[in-house]
Short mmCIF file of C-alpha atoms in Angstrom, two decimals:
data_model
loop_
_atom_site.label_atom_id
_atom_site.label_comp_id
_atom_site.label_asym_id
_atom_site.label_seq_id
_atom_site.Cartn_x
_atom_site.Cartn_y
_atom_site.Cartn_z
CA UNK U 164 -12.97 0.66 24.09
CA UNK U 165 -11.09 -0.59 20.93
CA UNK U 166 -9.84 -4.15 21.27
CA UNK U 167 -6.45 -2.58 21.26
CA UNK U 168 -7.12 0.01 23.80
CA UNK U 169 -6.25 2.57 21.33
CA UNK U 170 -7.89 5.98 20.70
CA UNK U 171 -10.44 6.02 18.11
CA UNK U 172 -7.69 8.39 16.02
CA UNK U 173 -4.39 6.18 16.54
CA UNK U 174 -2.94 4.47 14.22
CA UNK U 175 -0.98 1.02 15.10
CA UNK U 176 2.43 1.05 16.09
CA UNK U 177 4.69 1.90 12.67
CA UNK U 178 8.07 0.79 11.33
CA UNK U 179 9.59 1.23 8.33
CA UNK U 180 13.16 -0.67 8.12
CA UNK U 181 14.57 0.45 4.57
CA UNK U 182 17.57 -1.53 2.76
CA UNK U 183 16.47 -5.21 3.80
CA UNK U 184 16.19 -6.35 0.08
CA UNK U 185 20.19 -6.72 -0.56
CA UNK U 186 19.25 -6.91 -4.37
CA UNK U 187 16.51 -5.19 -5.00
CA UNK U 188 16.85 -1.47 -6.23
CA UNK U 189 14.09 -0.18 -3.57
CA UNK U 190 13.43 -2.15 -0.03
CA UNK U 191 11.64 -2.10 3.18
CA UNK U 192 9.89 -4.32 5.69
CA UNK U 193 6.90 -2.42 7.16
CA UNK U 194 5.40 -3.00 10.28
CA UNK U 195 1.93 -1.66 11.15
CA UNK U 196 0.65 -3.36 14.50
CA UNK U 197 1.23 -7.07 13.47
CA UNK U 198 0.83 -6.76 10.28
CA UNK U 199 3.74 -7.18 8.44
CA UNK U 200 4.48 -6.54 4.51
CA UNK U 201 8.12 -6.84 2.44
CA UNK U 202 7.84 -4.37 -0.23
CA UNK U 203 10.30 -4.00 -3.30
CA UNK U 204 10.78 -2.57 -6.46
CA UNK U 205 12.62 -3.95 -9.17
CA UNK U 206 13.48 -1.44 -12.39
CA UNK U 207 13.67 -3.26 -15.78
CA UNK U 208 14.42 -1.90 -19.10
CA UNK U 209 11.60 -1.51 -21.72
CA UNK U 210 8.50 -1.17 -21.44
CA UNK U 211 5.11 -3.47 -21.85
CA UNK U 212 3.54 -3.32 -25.52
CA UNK U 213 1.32 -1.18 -25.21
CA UNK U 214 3.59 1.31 -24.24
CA UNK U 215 6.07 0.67 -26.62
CA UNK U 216 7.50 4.27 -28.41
CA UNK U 217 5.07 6.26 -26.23
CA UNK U 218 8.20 7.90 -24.19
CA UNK U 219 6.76 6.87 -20.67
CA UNK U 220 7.53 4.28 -18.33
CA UNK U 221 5.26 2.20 -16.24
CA UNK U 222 4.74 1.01 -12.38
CA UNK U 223 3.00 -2.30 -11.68
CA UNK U 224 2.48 -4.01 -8.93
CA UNK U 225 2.04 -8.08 -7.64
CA UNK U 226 0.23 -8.45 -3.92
CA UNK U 227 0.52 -12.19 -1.92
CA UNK U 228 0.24 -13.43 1.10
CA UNK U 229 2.50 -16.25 2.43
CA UNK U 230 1.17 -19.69 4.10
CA UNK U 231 0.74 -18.53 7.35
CA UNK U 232 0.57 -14.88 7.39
CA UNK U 233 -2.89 -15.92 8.85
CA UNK U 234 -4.31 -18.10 11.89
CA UNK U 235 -4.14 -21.12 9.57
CA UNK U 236 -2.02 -22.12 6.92
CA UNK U 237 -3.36 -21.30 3.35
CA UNK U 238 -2.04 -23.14 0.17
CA UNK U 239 0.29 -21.04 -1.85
CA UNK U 240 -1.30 -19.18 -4.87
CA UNK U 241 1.48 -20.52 -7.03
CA UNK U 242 -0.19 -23.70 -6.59
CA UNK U 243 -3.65 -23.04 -6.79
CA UNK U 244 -3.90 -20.08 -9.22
CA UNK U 245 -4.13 -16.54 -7.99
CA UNK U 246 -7.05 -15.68 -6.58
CA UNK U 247 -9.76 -12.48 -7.34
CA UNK U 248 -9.16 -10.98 -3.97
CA UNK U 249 -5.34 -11.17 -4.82
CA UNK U 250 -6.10 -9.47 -8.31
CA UNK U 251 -7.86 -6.73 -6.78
CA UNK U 252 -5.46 -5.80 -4.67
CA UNK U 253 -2.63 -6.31 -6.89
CA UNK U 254 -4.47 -3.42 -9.06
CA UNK U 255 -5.32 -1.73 -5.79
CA UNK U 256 -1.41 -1.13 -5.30
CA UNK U 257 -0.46 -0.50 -8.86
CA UNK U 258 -3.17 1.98 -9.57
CA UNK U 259 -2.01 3.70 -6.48
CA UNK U 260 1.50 4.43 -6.83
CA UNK U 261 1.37 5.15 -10.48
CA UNK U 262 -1.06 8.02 -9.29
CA UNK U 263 1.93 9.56 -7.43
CA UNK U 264 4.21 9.15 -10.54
CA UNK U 265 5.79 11.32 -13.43
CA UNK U 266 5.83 8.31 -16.11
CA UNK U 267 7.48 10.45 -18.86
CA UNK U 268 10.55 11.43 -16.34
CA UNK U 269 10.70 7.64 -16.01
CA UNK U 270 11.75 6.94 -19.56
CA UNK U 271 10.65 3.57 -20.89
CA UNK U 272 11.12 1.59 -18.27
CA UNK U 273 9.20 -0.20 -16.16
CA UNK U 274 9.14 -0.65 -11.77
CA UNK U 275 7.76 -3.72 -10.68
CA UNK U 276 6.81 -3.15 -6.83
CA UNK U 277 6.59 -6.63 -5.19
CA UNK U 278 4.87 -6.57 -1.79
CA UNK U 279 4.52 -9.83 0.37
CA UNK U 280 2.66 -10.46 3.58
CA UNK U 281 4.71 -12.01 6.20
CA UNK U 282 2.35 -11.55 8.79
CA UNK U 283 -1.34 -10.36 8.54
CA UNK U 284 -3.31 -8.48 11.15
CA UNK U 285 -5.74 -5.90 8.85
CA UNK U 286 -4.99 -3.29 6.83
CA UNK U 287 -2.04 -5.04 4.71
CA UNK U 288 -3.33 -3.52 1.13
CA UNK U 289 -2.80 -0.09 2.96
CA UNK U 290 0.66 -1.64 4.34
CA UNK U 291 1.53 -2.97 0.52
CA UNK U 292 0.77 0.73 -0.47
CA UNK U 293 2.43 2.61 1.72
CA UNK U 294 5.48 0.47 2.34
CA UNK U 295 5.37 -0.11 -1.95
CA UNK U 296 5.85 3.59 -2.26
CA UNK U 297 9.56 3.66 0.00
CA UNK U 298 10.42 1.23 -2.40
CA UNK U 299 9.96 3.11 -5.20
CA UNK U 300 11.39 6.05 -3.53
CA UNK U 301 14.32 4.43 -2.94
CA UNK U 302 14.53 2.64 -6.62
CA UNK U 303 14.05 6.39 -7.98
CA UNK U 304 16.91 7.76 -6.00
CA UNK U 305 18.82 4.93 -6.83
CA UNK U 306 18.47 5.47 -10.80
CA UNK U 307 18.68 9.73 -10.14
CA UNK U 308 22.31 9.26 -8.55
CA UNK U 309 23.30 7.05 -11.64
CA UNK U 310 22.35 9.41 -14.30
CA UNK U 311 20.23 7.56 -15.58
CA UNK U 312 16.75 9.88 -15.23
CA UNK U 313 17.51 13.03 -15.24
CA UNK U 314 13.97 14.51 -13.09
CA UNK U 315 12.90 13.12 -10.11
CA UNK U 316 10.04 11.03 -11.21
CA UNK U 317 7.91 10.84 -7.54
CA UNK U 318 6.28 13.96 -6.07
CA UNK U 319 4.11 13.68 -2.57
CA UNK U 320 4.28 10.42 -0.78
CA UNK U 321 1.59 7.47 -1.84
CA UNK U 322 0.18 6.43 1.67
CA UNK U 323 -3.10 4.40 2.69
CA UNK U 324 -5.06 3.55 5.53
CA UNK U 325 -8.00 1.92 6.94
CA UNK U 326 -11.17 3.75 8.69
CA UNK U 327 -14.09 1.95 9.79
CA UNK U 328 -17.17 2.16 12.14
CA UNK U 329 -16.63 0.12 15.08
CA UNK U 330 -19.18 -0.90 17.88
CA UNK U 331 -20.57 2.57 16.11
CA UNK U 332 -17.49 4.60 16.76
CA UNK U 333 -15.09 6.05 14.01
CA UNK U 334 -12.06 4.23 14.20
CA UNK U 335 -8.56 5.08 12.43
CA UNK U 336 -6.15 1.93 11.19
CA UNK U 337 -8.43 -1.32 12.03
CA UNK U 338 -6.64 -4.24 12.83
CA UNK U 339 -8.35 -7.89 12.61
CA UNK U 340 -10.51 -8.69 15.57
CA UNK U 341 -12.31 -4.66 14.53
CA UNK U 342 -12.24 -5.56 10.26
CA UNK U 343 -13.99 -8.17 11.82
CA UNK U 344 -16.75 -6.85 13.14
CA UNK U 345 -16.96 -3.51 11.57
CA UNK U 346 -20.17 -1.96 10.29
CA UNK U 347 -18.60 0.56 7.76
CA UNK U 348 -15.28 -0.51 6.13
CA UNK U 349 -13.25 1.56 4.26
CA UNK U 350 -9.77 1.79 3.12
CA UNK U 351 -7.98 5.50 1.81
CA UNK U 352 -5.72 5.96 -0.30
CA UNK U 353 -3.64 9.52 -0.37
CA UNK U 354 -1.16 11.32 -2.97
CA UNK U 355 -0.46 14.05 -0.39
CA UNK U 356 -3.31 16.29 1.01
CA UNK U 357 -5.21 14.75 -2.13
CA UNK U 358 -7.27 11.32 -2.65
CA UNK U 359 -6.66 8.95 -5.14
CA UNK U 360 -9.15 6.04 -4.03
CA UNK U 361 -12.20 5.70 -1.61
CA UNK U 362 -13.00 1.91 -0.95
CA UNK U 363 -15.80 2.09 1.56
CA UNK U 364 -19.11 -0.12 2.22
CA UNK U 365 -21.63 -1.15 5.00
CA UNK U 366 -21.00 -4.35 6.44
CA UNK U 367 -24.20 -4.23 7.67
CA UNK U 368 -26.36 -1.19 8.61
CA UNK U 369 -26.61 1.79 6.59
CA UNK U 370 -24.33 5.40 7.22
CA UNK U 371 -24.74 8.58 6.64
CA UNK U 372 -22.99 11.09 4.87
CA UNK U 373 -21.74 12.97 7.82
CA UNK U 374 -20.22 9.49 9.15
CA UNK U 375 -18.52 9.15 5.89
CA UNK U 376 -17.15 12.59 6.24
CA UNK U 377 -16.11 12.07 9.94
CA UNK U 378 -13.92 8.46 8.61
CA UNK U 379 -12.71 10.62 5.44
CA UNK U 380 -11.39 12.99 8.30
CA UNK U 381 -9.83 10.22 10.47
CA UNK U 382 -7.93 8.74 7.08
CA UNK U 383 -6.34 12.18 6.54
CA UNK U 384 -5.31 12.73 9.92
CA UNK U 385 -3.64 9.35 9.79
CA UNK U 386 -2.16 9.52 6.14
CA UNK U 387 -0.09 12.24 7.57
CA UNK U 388 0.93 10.84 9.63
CA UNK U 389 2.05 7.65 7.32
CA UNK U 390 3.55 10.09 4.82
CA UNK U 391 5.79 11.74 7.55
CA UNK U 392 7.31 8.73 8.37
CA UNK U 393 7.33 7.62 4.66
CA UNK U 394 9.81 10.40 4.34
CA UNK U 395 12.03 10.23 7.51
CA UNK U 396 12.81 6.25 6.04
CA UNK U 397 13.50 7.18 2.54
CA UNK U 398 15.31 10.26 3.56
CA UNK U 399 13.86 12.52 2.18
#
């Protein structure tokens, strides 16, 4: 029995709340379980450097976690420099969504998606991910009904999620207390029926390739279902 008393195949109960971000050209607050992440995207003009002439935009992305999104309170990064984890994750995000993105129907410009952790409970670089993407959905749409692209620069939906062994069981969308005390841990990242990143290692024992397989499995089962709502709150 999961700590949750969820199936081995069920994700956490999901939210997406679009809009909440009265300034921000994409917004949502997304809810998986109690793990909580604000997600935004910003659009700015230009381009970085390196992309400078090229004819393509660019999609970034900046990961943090607030004081006490966690059991104790944690100085803020701002403060004490960010941290690798934070880095990773940051690149995690940003490698992610551009993988579901047209760059040259961008135009030189660039979308910074901003996602903060309110509340953490597991899983919130696969929260940042997927709730990141309906912010860029809506920051798209936003700069489609303007005129200002011309072709609709996102294609399938960007979603992640979390798989793990658990007291030796597959598990779908871990939450703390099994992260915890997981022997495989592995988080998914889809563009559609496709992959775009694996992240998995043994916390302890060994696994075997049909194990892997059987976790690959539960992450596309519950990908769809991410993507499905990803759509019904962007509308589209």
């Amino acid at each position: 029995m999961r700590p949750s008393g969820r199936a081995p195949d069920a994700l956490r109960p999901l939210s997406i709340e679009t809009h909440v971000n009265v300034h921000a050209e994409g917004s949502c607050l997304i809810r998986l379980g109690r793990t909580v992440v604000h997600c935004t995207a910003t659009v700015e003009e230009g381009v970085p450097r390196f992309l400078k002439g090229m004819g393509r935009g660019w999609v970034t992305a900046e990961y943090g976690m607030l004081p006490r999104a966690t059991t104790t309170r944690m100085r803020r990064e701002a403060k004490e420099g960010q941290g690798g984890r934070t880095q990773e994750i940051q690149r995690l995000i940003g490698r992610s969504l551009r993988a579901g993105c047209d760059l040259v129907a961008l135009g030189e410009r660039q979308v910074v998606v901003d996602c903060d952790v309110l509340q953490a409970d597991g899983g919130t670089r696969c929260a940042a991910i997927t709730g990141g993407w309906v912010a860029l959905r809506l920051a798209f749409s936003r700069l489609m009904a303007a005129g200002a692209i011309l072709r609709d620069p996102l294609g399938e939906p960007v979603s992640a999620v979390s798989v793990g062994l658990y007291a030796g069981v597959p598990v779908l969308d871990l939450d703390y207390p099994e992260d915890s005390e997981a022997g495989v841990d592995a988080n998914v990242v889809f563009c559609g029926d496709r992959l775009v990143e694996v992240q998995m290692s043994a916390e302890g024992a060994t696994f075997g390739r049909a194990e892997m397989d059987r976790l690959l499995d539960l992450a596309a089962g519950g990908a769809a279902a991410l993507a499905a709502a990803q759509r019904e709150a962007a509308g589209t």
